[in-house]
Tab-separated table of C-alpha atoms and ligand atoms in Angstrom:
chain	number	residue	atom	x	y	z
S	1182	UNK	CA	137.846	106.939	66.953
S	1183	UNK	CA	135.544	105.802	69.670
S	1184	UNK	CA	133.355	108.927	70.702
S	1185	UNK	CA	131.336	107.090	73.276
S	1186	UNK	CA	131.405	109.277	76.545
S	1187	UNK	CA	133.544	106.946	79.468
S	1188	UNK	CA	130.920	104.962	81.866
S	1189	UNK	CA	131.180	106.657	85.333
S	1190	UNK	CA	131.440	104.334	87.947
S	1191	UNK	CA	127.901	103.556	89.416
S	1192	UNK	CA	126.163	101.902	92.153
S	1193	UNK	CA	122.669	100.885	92.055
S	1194	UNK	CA	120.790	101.352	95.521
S	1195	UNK	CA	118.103	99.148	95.925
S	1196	UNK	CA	115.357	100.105	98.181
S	1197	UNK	CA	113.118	97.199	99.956
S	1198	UNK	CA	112.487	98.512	103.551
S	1199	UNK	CA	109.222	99.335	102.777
S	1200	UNK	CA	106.147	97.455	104.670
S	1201	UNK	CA	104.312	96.494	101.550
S	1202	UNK	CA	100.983	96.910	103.626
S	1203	UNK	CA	98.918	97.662	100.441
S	1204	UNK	CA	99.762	94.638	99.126
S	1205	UNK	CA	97.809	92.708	101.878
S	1206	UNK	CA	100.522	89.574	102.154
S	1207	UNK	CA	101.172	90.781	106.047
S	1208	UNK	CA	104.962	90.999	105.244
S	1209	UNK	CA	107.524	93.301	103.902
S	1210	UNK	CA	106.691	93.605	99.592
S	1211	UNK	CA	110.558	92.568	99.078
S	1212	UNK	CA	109.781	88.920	100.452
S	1213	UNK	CA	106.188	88.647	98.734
S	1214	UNK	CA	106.482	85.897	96.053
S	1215	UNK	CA	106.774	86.230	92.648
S	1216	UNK	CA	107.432	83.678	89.669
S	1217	UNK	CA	109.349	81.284	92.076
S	1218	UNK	CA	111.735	83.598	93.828
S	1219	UNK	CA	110.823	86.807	95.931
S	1220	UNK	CA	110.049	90.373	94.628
S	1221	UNK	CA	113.542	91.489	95.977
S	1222	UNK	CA	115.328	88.828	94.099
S	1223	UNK	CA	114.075	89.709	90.887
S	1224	UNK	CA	114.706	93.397	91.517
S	1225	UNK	CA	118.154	92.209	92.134
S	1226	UNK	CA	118.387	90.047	89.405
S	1227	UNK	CA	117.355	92.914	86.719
S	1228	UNK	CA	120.406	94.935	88.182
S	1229	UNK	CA	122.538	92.504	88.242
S	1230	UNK	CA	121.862	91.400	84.311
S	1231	UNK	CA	121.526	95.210	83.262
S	1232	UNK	CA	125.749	95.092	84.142
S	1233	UNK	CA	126.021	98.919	85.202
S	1234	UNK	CA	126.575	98.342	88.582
S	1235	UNK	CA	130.292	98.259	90.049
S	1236	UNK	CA	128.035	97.330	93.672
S	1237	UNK	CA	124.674	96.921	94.606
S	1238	UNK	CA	123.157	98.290	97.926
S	1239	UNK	CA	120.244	97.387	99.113
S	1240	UNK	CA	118.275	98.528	102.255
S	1241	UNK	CA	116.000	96.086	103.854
S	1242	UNK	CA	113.986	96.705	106.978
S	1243	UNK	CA	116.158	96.749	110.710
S	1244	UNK	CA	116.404	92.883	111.671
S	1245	UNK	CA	114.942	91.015	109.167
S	1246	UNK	CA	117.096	87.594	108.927
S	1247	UNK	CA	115.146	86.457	106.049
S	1248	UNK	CA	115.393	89.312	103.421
S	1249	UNK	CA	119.031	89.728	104.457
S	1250	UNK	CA	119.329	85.827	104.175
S	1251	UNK	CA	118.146	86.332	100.921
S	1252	UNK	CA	120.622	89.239	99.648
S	1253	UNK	CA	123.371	86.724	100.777
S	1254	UNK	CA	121.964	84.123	98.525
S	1255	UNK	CA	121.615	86.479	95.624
S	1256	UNK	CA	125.351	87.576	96.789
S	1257	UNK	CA	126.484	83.527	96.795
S	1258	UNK	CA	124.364	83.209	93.178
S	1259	UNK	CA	126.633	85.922	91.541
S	1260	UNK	CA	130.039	85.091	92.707
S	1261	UNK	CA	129.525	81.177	92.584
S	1262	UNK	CA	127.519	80.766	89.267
S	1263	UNK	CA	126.959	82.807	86.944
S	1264	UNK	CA	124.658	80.709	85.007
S	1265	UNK	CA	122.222	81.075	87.735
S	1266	UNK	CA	121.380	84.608	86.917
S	1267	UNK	CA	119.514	85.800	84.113
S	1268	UNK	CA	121.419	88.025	81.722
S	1269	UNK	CA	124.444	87.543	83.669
S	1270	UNK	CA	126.664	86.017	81.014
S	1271	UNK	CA	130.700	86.692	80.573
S	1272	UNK	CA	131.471	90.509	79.872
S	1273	UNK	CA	128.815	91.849	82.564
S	1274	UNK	CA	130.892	92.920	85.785
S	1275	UNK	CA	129.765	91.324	88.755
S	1276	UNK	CA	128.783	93.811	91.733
S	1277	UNK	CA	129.778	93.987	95.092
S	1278	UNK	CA	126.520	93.425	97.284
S	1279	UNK	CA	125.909	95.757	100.498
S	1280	UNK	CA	123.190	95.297	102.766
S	1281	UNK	CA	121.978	97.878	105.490
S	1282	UNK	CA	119.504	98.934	107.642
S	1283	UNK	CA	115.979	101.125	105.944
S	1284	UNK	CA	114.706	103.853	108.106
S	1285	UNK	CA	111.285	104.461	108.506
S	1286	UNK	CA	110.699	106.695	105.223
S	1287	UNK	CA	111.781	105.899	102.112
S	1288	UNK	CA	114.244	109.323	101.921
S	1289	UNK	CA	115.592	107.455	105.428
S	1290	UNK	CA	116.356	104.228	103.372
S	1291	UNK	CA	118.071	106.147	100.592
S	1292	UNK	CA	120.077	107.936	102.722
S	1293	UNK	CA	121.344	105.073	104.685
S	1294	UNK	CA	122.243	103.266	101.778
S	1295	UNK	CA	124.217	106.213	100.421
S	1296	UNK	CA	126.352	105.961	103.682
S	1297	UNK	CA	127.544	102.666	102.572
S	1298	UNK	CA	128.741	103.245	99.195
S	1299	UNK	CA	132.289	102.349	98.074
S	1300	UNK	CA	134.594	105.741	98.096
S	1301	UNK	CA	135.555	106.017	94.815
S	1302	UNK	CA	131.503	106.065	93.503
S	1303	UNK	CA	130.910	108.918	90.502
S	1304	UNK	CA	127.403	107.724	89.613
S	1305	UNK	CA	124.375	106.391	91.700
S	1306	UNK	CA	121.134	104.690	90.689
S	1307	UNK	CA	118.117	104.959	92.922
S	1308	UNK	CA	115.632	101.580	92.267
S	1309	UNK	CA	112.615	100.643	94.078
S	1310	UNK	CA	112.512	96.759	94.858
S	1311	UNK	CA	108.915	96.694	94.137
S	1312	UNK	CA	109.470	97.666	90.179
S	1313	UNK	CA	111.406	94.100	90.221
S	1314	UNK	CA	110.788	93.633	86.680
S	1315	UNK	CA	112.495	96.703	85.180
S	1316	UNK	CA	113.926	95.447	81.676
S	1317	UNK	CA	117.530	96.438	80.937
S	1318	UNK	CA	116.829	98.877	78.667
S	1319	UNK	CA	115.589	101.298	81.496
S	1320	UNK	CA	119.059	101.022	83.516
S	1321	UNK	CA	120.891	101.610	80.068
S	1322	UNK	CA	118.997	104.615	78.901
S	1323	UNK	CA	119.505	106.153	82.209
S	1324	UNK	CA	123.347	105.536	82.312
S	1325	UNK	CA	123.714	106.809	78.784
S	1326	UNK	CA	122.272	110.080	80.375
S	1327	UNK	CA	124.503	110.541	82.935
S	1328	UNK	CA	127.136	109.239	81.235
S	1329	UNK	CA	126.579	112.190	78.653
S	1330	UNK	CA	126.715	114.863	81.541
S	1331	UNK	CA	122.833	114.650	83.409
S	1332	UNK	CA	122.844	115.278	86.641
S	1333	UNK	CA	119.793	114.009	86.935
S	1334	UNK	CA	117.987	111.371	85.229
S	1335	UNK	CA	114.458	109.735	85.500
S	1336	UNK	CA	112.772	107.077	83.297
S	1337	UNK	CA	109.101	107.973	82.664
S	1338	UNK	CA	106.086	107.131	80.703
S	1339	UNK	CA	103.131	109.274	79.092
S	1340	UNK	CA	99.971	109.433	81.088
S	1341	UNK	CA	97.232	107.650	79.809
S	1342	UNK	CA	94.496	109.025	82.183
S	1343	UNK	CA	93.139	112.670	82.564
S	1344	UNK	CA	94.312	113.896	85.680
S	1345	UNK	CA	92.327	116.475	87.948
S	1346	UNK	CA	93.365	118.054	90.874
S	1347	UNK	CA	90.418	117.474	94.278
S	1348	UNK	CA	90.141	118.479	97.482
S	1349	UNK	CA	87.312	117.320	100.049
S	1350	UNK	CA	83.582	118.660	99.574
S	1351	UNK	CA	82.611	120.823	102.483
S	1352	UNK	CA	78.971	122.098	103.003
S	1353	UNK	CA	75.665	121.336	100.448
S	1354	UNK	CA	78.676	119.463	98.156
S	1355	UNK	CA	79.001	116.672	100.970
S	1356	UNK	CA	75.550	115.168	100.505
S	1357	UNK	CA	76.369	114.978	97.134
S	1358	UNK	CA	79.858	113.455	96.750
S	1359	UNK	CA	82.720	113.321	98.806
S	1360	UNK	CA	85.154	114.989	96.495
S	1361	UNK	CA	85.579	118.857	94.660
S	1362	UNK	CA	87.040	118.484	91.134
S	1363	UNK	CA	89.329	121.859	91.012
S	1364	UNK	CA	91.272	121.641	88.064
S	1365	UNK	CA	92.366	119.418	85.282
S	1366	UNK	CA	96.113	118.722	84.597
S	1367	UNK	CA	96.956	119.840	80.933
S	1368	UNK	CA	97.764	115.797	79.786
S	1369	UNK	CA	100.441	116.369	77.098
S	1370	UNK	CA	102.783	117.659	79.279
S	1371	UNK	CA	102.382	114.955	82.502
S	1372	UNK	CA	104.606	112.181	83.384
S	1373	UNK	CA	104.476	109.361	85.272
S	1374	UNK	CA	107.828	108.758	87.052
S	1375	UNK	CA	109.517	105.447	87.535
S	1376	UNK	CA	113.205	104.206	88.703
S	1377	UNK	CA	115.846	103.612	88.332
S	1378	UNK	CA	116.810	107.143	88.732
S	1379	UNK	CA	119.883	108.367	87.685
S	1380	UNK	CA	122.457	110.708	90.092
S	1381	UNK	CA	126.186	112.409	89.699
S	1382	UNK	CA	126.775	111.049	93.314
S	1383	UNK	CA	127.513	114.653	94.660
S	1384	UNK	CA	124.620	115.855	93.527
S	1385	UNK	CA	122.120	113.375	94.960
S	1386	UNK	CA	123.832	113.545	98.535
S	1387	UNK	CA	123.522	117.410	98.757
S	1388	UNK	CA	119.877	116.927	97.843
S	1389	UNK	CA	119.139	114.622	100.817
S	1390	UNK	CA	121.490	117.042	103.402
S	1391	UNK	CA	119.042	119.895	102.677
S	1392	UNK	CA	116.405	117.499	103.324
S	1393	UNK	CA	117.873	116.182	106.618
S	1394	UNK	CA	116.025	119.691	108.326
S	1395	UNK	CA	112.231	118.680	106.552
S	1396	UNK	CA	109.339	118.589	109.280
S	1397	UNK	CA	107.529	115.816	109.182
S	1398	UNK	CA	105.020	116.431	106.936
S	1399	UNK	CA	107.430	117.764	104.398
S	1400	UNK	CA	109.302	114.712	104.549
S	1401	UNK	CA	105.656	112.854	104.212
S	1402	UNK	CA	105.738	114.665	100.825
S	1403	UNK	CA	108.853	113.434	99.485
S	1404	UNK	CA	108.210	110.435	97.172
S	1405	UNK	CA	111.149	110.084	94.936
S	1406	UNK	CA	114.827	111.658	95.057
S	1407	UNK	CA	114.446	113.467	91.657
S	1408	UNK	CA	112.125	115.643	93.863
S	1409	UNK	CA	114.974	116.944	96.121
S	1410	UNK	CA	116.806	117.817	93.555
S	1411	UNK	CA	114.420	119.392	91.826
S	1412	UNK	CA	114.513	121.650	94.660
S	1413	UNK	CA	117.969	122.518	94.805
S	1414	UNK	CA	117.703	124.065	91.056
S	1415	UNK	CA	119.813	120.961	89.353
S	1416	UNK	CA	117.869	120.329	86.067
S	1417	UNK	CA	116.380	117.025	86.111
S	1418	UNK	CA	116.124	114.874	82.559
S	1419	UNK	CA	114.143	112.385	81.039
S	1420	UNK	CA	114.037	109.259	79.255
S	1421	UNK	CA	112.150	106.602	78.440
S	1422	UNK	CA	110.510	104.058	81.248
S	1423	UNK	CA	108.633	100.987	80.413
S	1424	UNK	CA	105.279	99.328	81.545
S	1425	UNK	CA	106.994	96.589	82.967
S	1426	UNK	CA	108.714	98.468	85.583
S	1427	UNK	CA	105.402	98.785	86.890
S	1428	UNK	CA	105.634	99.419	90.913
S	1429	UNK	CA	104.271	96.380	92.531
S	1430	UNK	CA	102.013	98.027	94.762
S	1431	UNK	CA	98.099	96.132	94.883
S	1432	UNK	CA	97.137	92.170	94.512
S	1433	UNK	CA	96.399	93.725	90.924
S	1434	UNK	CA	99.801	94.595	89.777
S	1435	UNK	CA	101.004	90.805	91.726
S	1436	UNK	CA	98.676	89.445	88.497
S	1437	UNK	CA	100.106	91.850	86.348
S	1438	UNK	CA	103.792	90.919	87.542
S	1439	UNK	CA	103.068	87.088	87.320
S	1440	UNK	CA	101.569	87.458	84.083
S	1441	UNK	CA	104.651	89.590	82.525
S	1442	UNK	CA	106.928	86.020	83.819
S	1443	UNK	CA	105.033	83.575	82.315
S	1444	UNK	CA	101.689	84.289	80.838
S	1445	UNK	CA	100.541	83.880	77.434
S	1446	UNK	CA	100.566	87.559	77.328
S	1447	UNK	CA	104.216	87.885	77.860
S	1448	UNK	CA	106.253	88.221	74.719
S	1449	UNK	CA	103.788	90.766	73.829
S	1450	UNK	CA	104.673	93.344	76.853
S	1451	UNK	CA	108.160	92.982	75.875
S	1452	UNK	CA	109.439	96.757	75.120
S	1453	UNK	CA	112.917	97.702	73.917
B	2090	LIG	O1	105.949	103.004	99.811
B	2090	LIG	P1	106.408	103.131	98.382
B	2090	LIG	O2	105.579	102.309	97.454
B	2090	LIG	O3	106.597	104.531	97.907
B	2090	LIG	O4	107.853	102.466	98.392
B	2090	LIG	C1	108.693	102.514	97.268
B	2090	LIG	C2	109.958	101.725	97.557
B	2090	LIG	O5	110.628	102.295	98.677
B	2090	LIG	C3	109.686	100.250	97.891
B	2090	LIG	O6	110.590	99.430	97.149
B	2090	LIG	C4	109.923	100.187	99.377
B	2090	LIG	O7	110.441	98.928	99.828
B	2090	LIG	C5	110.954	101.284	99.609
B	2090	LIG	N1	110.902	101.833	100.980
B	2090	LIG	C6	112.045	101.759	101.800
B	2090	LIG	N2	112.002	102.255	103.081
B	2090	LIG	C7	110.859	102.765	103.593
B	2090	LIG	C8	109.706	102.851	102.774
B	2090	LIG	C9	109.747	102.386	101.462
B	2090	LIG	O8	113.080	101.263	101.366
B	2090	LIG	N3	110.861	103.176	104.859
């Protein structure tokens, strides 16, 4: 007998509204190229090939004909041919694709997005555009976690670094340096947090409604969903992330990203 808990049915929300200032290309990150094809297309592409979605939503910024130009081509790629996508071969369901409007915060672009999802959604996946190289793995481990009753579900990674806590240097400590060390972060029990991360539907959107009163500078603060629901008391869980999700942020990680496609480094990165 097959013991294997039932998939819930799950959208993936795909988040590319951001400005992608830090990245210095003078246009949104999502449209920034990358191996060929733009940042958002490979984001799409991973969910697409990962085959958990039943639809994909993605929120690009207010007017922008060419990112929602190329949603509709990404769209046009999965219903026409599937040999065009990567890792989209026969048995992986092919999503429905939604496109709407970002707000100006990331917690804005999420909730939009949610607004948009088909009725009958159990499960909801919260991905950053700018990790477009998140391996398959990632999206499975976090499905098998809500599949298996989380609530909640992030993909993370061990820090490397020793982390300290700062704050600005005020009197004699000014001429000296411009920052206070005032505490380091005991290492062994620090994560660095990644997406796709993993909701029960109902949960997520009851998380962002007790957000909707925030001031602004508590909204400033919000940097991933998990947070929010870490703050209604919903235990949130962990699995493993992978290096290659790495959040295409700085020129540095575009290297990093190009060099993960098709340097001689490659094979090497690859992580189950
Ligand atoms: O700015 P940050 O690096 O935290 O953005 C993470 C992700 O959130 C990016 O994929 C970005 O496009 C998205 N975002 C968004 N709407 C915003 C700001 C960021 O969809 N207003």
């Amino acid at each position: 007998m097959d013991s294997a808990p039932r998939t819930p049915v799950t959208a993936v929300i795909v988040v590319a509204a951001g400005s992608g200032q830090r990245l210095g290309y003078g246009m949104p990150k999502a449209k920034v190229p990358l191996g060929g094809d733009s940042i958002l297309t490979h984001a799409l592409r991973g969910v697409a090939a990962a085959g958990v979605a039943r639809q994909i939503c993605v929120a690009i910024p207010p007017g922008d004909p060419e990112l929602h130009a190329l949603c509709a081509a990404f769209e046009q790629e999965l219903k026409g041919e599937r040999g065009r996508t990567p890792g989209l071969g026969d048995g992986v369901q092919v999503p429905v694709v939604t496109i709407v409007d970002g707000g100006a915060s990331r917690a804005d672009s999420v909730r939009a997005a949610l607004a948009a999802l088909l009725p009958d959604t159990e499960v909801v996946m919260v991905h950053d555009a700018a990790r477009a190289l998140t391996p398959e793995a990632v999206f499975h481990r976090v499905s098998h976690a809500l599949a298996a009753g989380a609530l909640a579900v992030i993909p993370v990674l061990p820090v490397v670094d020793t982390v300290k806590t700062v704050e600005p240097t005020t009197g004699d400590g000014a001429a000296i340096a411009p920052e206070l060390v005032t505490g380091t972060a005991p290492r062994e029990t620090l994560r660095a947090v990644q997406t796709p991360q993993g909701f029960e539907l109902a949960t997520l959107k009851r998380a962002h409604e007790a957000a909707g009163g925030f001031d602004a500078g508590q909204a400033a603060a919000v940097t991933d969903d998990a947070m929010l629901v870490e703050l209604l008391g919903v235990p949130v869980y962990a699995v493993r992330g992978a290096s290659q999700s790495l959040k295409i942020t700085t020129p540095l990680d575009l290297i990093l990203a190009e060099g993960l496609l098709e340097g001689p480094l490659g094979a090497r990165w690859v992580e189950g």
